[in-house]
Amino acid sequence: MDAGLEIKGGEAIARADTAAGLRKKELVSIHQFHEFIFKADEHTEDADFFYNAEVLSVLQKNVWSYVSCTGCSQKVDKVGNALRCNKFVSPSVTGVVRYRVEIAVHDSHDEATFVVFDNQMTKLTTRTAATLILEDGNGGTRDE
């Protein structure tokens, strides 16, 4: 990945999404988030977390994009010359390139690594993963 994946302003507000939706908007530190995770058990309810953190770097050693099913957004497998989705069993699955980026962040006290997926990364970079691949020319994906 090149500098074309620069995050505007160097700041990001990350949120842990849950199916239950947003219950309380509250800015927390990375330390407070870690405390919540370490104290959580099977009875702990889902929660959303907001961080005000500076993006230190994009961790380029890991795959930064993947091909997903246009129907369900799950990663597809390449079988011969075709794509296969484990959720939608169909002979004609269409794939689209999506972001899966690991970023190192710092909130003035602690550091953490966040995985940022397609919609959030598109908002941060103002470009889709497919557009970035076309601009960059090297693909950005690796076979697993």
Coordinates of N, CA and C in Angstrom, one line a residue:
M1 N 0.8 -1.2 0.0 CA 0.0 0.0 0.0 C 0.9 1.2 0.0
D2 N 0.4 2.3 -0.7 CA 1.3 3.5 -0.7 C 0.6 4.6 0.1
A3 N 1.2 5.8 0.0 CA 0.7 6.9 0.8 C -0.6 7.4 0.3
G4 N -1.1 6.8 -0.8 CA -2.5 7.1 -1.3 C -3.5 6.7 -0.3
L5 N -3.2 5.9 0.7 CA -4.2 5.5 1.7 C -4.0 6.4 3.0
E6 N -3.7 7.6 2.8 CA -3.5 8.5 3.9 C -4.9 8.9 4.5
I7 N -4.9 8.9 5.8 CA -6.2 9.3 6.5 C -6.2 10.8 6.7
K8 N -7.3 11.4 6.3 CA -7.4 12.8 6.3 C -7.3 13.3 7.8
G9 N -6.5 14.3 8.0 CA -6.4 14.9 9.3 C -5.7 14.1 10.4
G10 N -5.4 12.9 10.1 CA -4.6 12.0 11.1 C -5.4 11.6 12.3
E11 N -6.7 11.9 12.3 CA -7.5 11.5 13.5 C -8.6 10.6 13.0
A12 N -9.0 9.7 13.9 CA -10.1 8.8 13.6 C -10.9 8.7 14.9
I13 N -12.2 8.6 14.7 CA -13.1 8.2 15.8 C -13.6 6.8 15.5
A14 N -13.2 5.8 16.3 CA -13.6 4.4 16.0 C -14.7 4.1 16.9
R15 N -15.6 3.1 16.4 CA -16.7 2.7 17.1 C -16.9 1.2 17.0
A16 N -17.1 0.5 18.1 CA -17.4 -0.9 18.0 C -18.9 -1.0 17.8
D17 N -19.3 -1.5 16.6 CA -20.8 -1.6 16.3 C -21.3 -2.9 16.9
T18 N -22.6 -2.8 17.3 CA -23.3 -4.0 17.8 C -24.6 -4.1 17.1
A19 N -25.2 -5.3 17.1 CA -26.5 -5.5 16.5 C -27.6 -4.7 17.3
A20 N -27.4 -4.5 18.6 CA -28.4 -3.9 19.4 C -28.5 -2.4 19.2
G21 N -27.4 -1.8 18.5 CA -27.4 -0.4 18.2 C -26.8 0.4 19.3
L22 N -26.8 1.7 19.1 CA -26.1 2.6 20.0 C -27.0 2.9 21.2
R23 N -26.4 2.6 22.4 CA -27.2 2.8 23.6 C -26.8 4.1 24.3
K24 N -25.5 4.5 24.2 CA -25.0 5.6 24.9 C -23.8 6.1 24.2
K25 N -23.8 7.4 23.9 CA -22.7 8.0 23.2 C -21.7 8.6 24.2
E26 N -20.6 8.0 24.3 CA -19.6 8.4 25.4 C -18.2 8.1 24.9
L27 N -17.4 9.2 24.9 CA -16.0 9.0 24.5 C -15.2 8.3 25.6
V28 N -14.5 7.3 25.2 CA -13.7 6.5 26.2 C -12.2 6.4 25.8
S29 N -11.3 6.2 26.7 CA -9.9 6.0 26.3 C -9.7 4.6 25.9
I30 N -8.6 4.3 25.3 CA -8.2 3.0 25.0 C -8.1 2.1 26.2
H31 N -7.5 2.7 27.3 CA -7.4 2.0 28.6 C -8.7 1.6 29.1
Q32 N -9.7 2.5 29.1 CA -11.1 2.2 29.6 C -11.7 1.0 28.8
F33 N -11.4 1.0 27.5 CA -11.9 0.0 26.6 C -11.3 -1.4 27.0
H34 N -10.0 -1.4 27.2 CA -9.3 -2.6 27.6 C -9.8 -3.1 28.9
E35 N -10.1 -2.2 29.9 CA -10.6 -2.7 31.2 C -12.0 -3.3 31.0
F36 N -12.8 -2.8 30.1 CA -14.1 -3.3 29.8 C -14.0 -4.7 29.2
I37 N -13.1 -4.9 28.3 CA -12.9 -6.2 27.6 C -12.4 -7.2 28.6
F38 N -11.4 -6.9 29.4 CA -10.8 -7.8 30.4 C -11.8 -8.2 31.5
K39 N -12.7 -7.4 31.8 CA -13.7 -7.7 32.8 C -15.0 -8.4 32.3
A40 N -15.1 -8.4 31.0 CA -16.3 -8.9 30.3 C -16.4 -10.4 30.5
D41 N -17.6 -10.9 30.6 CA -17.9 -12.3 30.6 C -19.1 -12.6 29.8
E42 N -19.6 -13.8 29.8 CA -20.8 -14.2 29.0 C -22.0 -13.4 29.3
H43 N -22.1 -12.7 30.5 CA -23.3 -12.0 30.9 C -23.1 -10.5 30.5
T44 N -22.0 -10.1 30.0 CA -21.8 -8.7 29.7 C -22.6 -8.3 28.4
E45 N -23.3 -7.2 28.5 CA -24.0 -6.8 27.3 C -23.1 -6.2 26.3
D46 N -23.6 -6.2 25.0 CA -22.9 -5.5 24.0 C -22.8 -4.0 24.3
A47 N -21.8 -3.4 23.8 CA -21.6 -1.9 24.0 C -20.9 -1.3 22.8
D48 N -21.2 0.0 22.6 CA -20.5 0.8 21.6 C -19.4 1.6 22.3
F49 N -18.3 1.8 21.6 CA -17.2 2.6 22.2 C -16.7 3.6 21.2
F50 N -16.5 4.8 21.6 CA -16.0 5.9 20.8 C -14.7 6.3 21.3
Y51 N -13.7 6.5 20.4 CA -12.4 6.9 20.8 C -12.0 8.1 20.0
N52 N -11.2 9.0 20.6 CA -10.6 10.1 19.8 C -9.1 9.8 19.9
A53 N -8.6 9.2 18.7 CA -7.3 8.7 18.7 C -6.6 9.2 17.4
E54 N -5.3 9.4 17.5 CA -4.5 9.7 16.3 C -4.1 8.5 15.6
V55 N -4.2 8.4 14.3 CA -3.7 7.3 13.6 C -2.2 7.4 13.4
L56 N -1.5 6.4 13.9 CA 0.0 6.4 13.8 C 0.5 5.8 12.5
S57 N -0.2 4.7 12.1 CA 0.3 4.1 10.9 C -0.8 3.1 10.4
V58 N -0.6 2.7 9.1 CA -1.4 1.6 8.6 C -0.4 0.4 8.6
L59 N -0.9 -0.7 9.2 CA 0.0 -1.8 9.3 C 0.0 -2.6 8.0
Q60 N 1.0 -2.4 7.2 CA 1.0 -2.9 5.8 C 1.4 -4.3 5.7
K61 N 1.8 -4.9 6.8 CA 2.2 -6.4 6.7 C 1.1 -7.3 6.4
N62 N -0.1 -6.8 6.7 CA -1.3 -7.7 6.6 C -2.1 -7.3 5.4
V63 N -2.9 -8.2 4.9 CA -3.7 -7.9 3.7 C -4.6 -6.7 4.0
W64 N -4.7 -5.8 3.0 CA -5.5 -4.6 3.3 C -6.8 -4.6 2.5
S65 N -7.0 -5.6 1.7 CA -8.3 -5.7 1.0 C -8.7 -7.1 0.8
Y66 N -9.9 -7.3 0.5 CA -10.4 -8.7 0.2 C -11.6 -8.6 -0.8
V67 N -11.9 -9.7 -1.5 CA -13.0 -9.8 -2.4 C -14.2 -10.4 -1.7
S68 N -15.3 -9.7 -1.7 CA -16.5 -10.1 -1.0 C -17.7 -10.3 -1.9
C69 N -18.6 -11.0 -1.5 CA -19.9 -11.3 -2.2 C -20.7 -10.0 -2.2
T70 N -21.2 -9.6 -3.3 CA -22.0 -8.4 -3.4 C -23.4 -8.6 -2.7
G71 N -23.8 -9.8 -2.4 CA -25.1 -10.1 -1.8 C -25.0 -10.0 -0.3
C72 N -23.8 -10.4 0.3 CA -23.8 -10.5 1.8 C -22.5 -9.9 2.4
S73 N -21.6 -9.4 1.6 CA -20.3 -8.8 2.0 C -19.3 -9.8 2.7
Q74 N -19.6 -11.1 2.7 CA -18.7 -12.1 3.2 C -17.6 -12.3 2.2
K75 N -16.4 -12.7 2.7 CA -15.3 -13.0 1.8 C -15.7 -14.2 1.0
V76 N -15.3 -14.1 -0.3 CA -15.6 -15.2 -1.2 C -14.3 -16.0 -1.5
D77 N -14.4 -17.2 -1.9 CA -13.3 -18.1 -2.2 C -13.2 -18.2 -3.7
K78 N -12.0 -18.3 -4.2 CA -11.8 -18.5 -5.7 C -11.7 -20.0 -5.9
V79 N -12.6 -20.5 -6.7 CA -12.6 -22.0 -7.1 C -12.4 -22.0 -8.6
G80 N -11.3 -22.4 -9.1 CA -11.0 -22.4 -10.5 C -11.1 -20.9 -11.0
N81 N -12.0 -20.7 -12.0 CA -12.2 -19.4 -12.5 C -13.4 -18.7 -12.0
A82 N -14.0 -19.3 -10.9 CA -15.3 -18.8 -10.4 C -15.1 -18.3 -8.9
L83 N -16.0 -17.6 -8.4 CA -16.0 -17.2 -7.0 C -17.1 -18.0 -6.3
R84 N -16.9 -18.4 -5.1 CA -17.8 -19.1 -4.3 C -18.1 -18.4 -3.0
C85 N -19.4 -18.2 -2.6 CA -19.8 -17.6 -1.4 C -20.4 -18.7 -0.5
N86 N -19.9 -18.9 0.7 CA -20.4 -19.9 1.6 C -21.9 -19.6 2.1
K87 N -22.3 -18.4 2.0 CA -23.7 -18.1 2.4 C -24.7 -18.2 1.3
F88 N -24.3 -17.6 0.1 CA -25.2 -17.6 -1.1 C -24.7 -18.7 -2.0
V89 N -25.3 -19.9 -2.0 CA -24.9 -20.9 -2.9 C -25.5 -20.6 -4.3
S90 N -24.6 -20.2 -5.2 CA -25.1 -19.8 -6.5 C -23.9 -20.0 -7.5
P91 N -24.2 -20.4 -8.7 CA -23.1 -20.6 -9.7 C -22.6 -19.3 -10.2
S92 N -23.3 -18.2 -9.9 CA -22.8 -16.9 -10.5 C -22.7 -15.8 -9.4
V93 N -21.7 -16.0 -8.5 CA -21.5 -15.0 -7.5 C -20.6 -13.9 -8.0
T94 N -21.0 -12.7 -7.7 CA -20.3 -11.5 -8.2 C -19.5 -11.0 -7.0
G95 N -18.2 -10.6 -7.2 CA -17.4 -10.1 -6.1 C -17.1 -8.7 -6.2
V96 N -16.8 -8.0 -5.1 CA -16.3 -6.6 -5.1 C -15.2 -6.5 -4.1
V97 N -14.2 -5.7 -4.4 CA -13.1 -5.4 -3.5 C -13.5 -4.5 -2.4
R98 N -13.2 -4.9 -1.2 CA -13.5 -4.1 0.0 C -12.2 -4.0 0.9
Y99 N -12.2 -2.9 1.7 CA -11.2 -2.7 2.7 C -11.2 -3.6 3.9
R100 N -10.1 -4.0 4.3 CA -9.9 -4.6 5.7 C -8.5 -4.2 6.1
V101 N -8.4 -3.1 6.8 CA -7.2 -2.4 7.1 C -6.9 -2.4 8.6
E102 N -5.7 -2.7 9.0 CA -5.3 -2.6 10.4 C -4.5 -1.3 10.6
I103 N -5.0 -0.5 11.6 CA -4.3 0.7 11.9 C -3.9 0.8 13.3
A104 N -2.7 1.4 13.5 CA -2.2 1.6 14.9 C -2.6 3.0 15.3
V105 N -3.2 3.1 16.5 CA -3.7 4.4 17.0 C -3.2 4.7 18.3
H106 N -3.2 6.0 18.7 CA -2.7 6.4 20.0 C -3.7 7.5 20.5
D107 N -4.1 7.4 21.8 CA -5.0 8.4 22.4 C -4.3 9.3 23.4
S108 N -3.1 9.5 23.3 CA -2.2 10.3 24.2 C -1.8 9.6 25.5
H109 N -2.3 8.4 25.7 CA -1.9 7.6 26.8 C -1.5 6.2 26.4
D110 N -2.3 5.6 25.6 CA -2.2 4.2 25.2 C -2.2 4.0 23.7
E111 N -1.7 2.9 23.2 CA -1.8 2.6 21.8 C -2.6 1.3 21.6
A112 N -3.2 1.1 20.4 CA -3.9 -0.1 20.1 C -4.0 -0.3 18.6
T113 N -4.3 -1.4 18.2 CA -4.5 -1.7 16.8 C -6.0 -2.0 16.6
F114 N -6.5 -1.3 15.6 CA -7.9 -1.5 15.2 C -8.0 -2.0 13.8
V115 N -9.0 -2.9 13.6 CA -9.3 -3.3 12.2 C -10.5 -2.5 11.7
V116 N -10.2 -1.9 10.6 CA -11.2 -1.0 10.0 C -11.7 -1.6 8.7
F117 N -13.0 -1.8 8.5 CA -13.6 -2.4 7.4 C -14.1 -1.3 6.4
D118 N -14.7 -1.8 5.3 CA -14.9 -1.1 4.1 C -15.6 0.3 4.3
N119 N -16.8 0.4 4.8 CA -17.5 1.6 4.9 C -16.8 2.7 5.7
Q120 N -16.2 2.3 6.8 CA -15.5 3.2 7.7 C -14.2 3.7 7.0
M121 N -13.5 2.8 6.3 CA -12.2 3.1 5.6 C -12.5 4.0 4.4
T122 N -13.6 3.8 3.7 CA -14.0 4.7 2.6 C -14.2 6.1 3.1
K123 N -14.9 6.2 4.3 CA -15.1 7.5 4.8 C -13.8 8.2 5.2
L124 N -12.9 7.5 5.8 CA -11.6 8.0 6.2 C -10.7 8.4 5.0
T125 N -10.7 7.7 3.9 CA -9.8 7.9 2.8 C -10.5 8.6 1.6
T126 N -11.8 8.7 1.7 CA -12.7 9.3 0.6 C -12.6 8.5 -0.7
R127 N -12.1 7.3 -0.7 CA -12.0 6.5 -1.9 C -12.3 5.0 -1.6
T128 N -13.0 4.4 -2.5 CA -13.3 3.0 -2.3 C -12.0 2.1 -2.5
A129 N -12.0 0.9 -2.0 CA -10.9 0.0 -2.2 C -10.7 -0.3 -3.7
A130 N -11.7 -0.5 -4.4 CA -11.6 -0.7 -5.9 C -10.9 0.4 -6.6
T131 N -11.3 1.7 -6.2 CA -10.7 2.9 -6.8 C -9.2 2.9 -6.5
L132 N -8.9 2.6 -5.2 CA -7.5 2.7 -4.8 C -6.6 1.7 -5.6
I133 N -7.2 0.5 -5.8 CA -6.4 -0.6 -6.5 C -6.2 -0.1 -7.9
L134 N -7.2 0.5 -8.6 CA -7.0 1.0 -9.9 C -6.0 2.1 -10.0
E135 N -6.0 3.0 -9.0 CA -5.0 4.1 -9.0 C -3.6 3.5 -8.7
D136 N -3.5 2.6 -7.8 CA -2.2 2.0 -7.4 C -1.6 1.1 -8.4
G137 N -2.4 0.3 -9.0 CA -2.0 -0.6 -10.0 C -1.4 -1.9 -9.6
N138 N -1.2 -2.1 -8.3 CA -0.5 -3.4 -7.9 C -1.5 -4.4 -7.2
G139 N -2.7 -4.0 -7.1 CA -3.7 -5.0 -6.6 C -4.0 -5.0 -5.1
G140 N -3.0 -5.0 -4.3 CA -3.1 -4.9 -2.9 C -3.6 -6.2 -2.1
T141 N -4.1 -7.2 -2.9 CA -4.5 -8.4 -2.2 C -3.5 -9.5 -2.3
R142 N -3.6 -10.4 -1.4 CA -2.7 -11.6 -1.4 C -3.5 -12.8 -1.3
D143 N -3.0 -13.9 -2.0 CA -3.7 -15.2 -1.8 C -3.4 -15.7 -0.5
E144 N -4.3 -16.4 0.2 CA -4.1 -16.9 1.5 C -3.9 -18.4 1.4

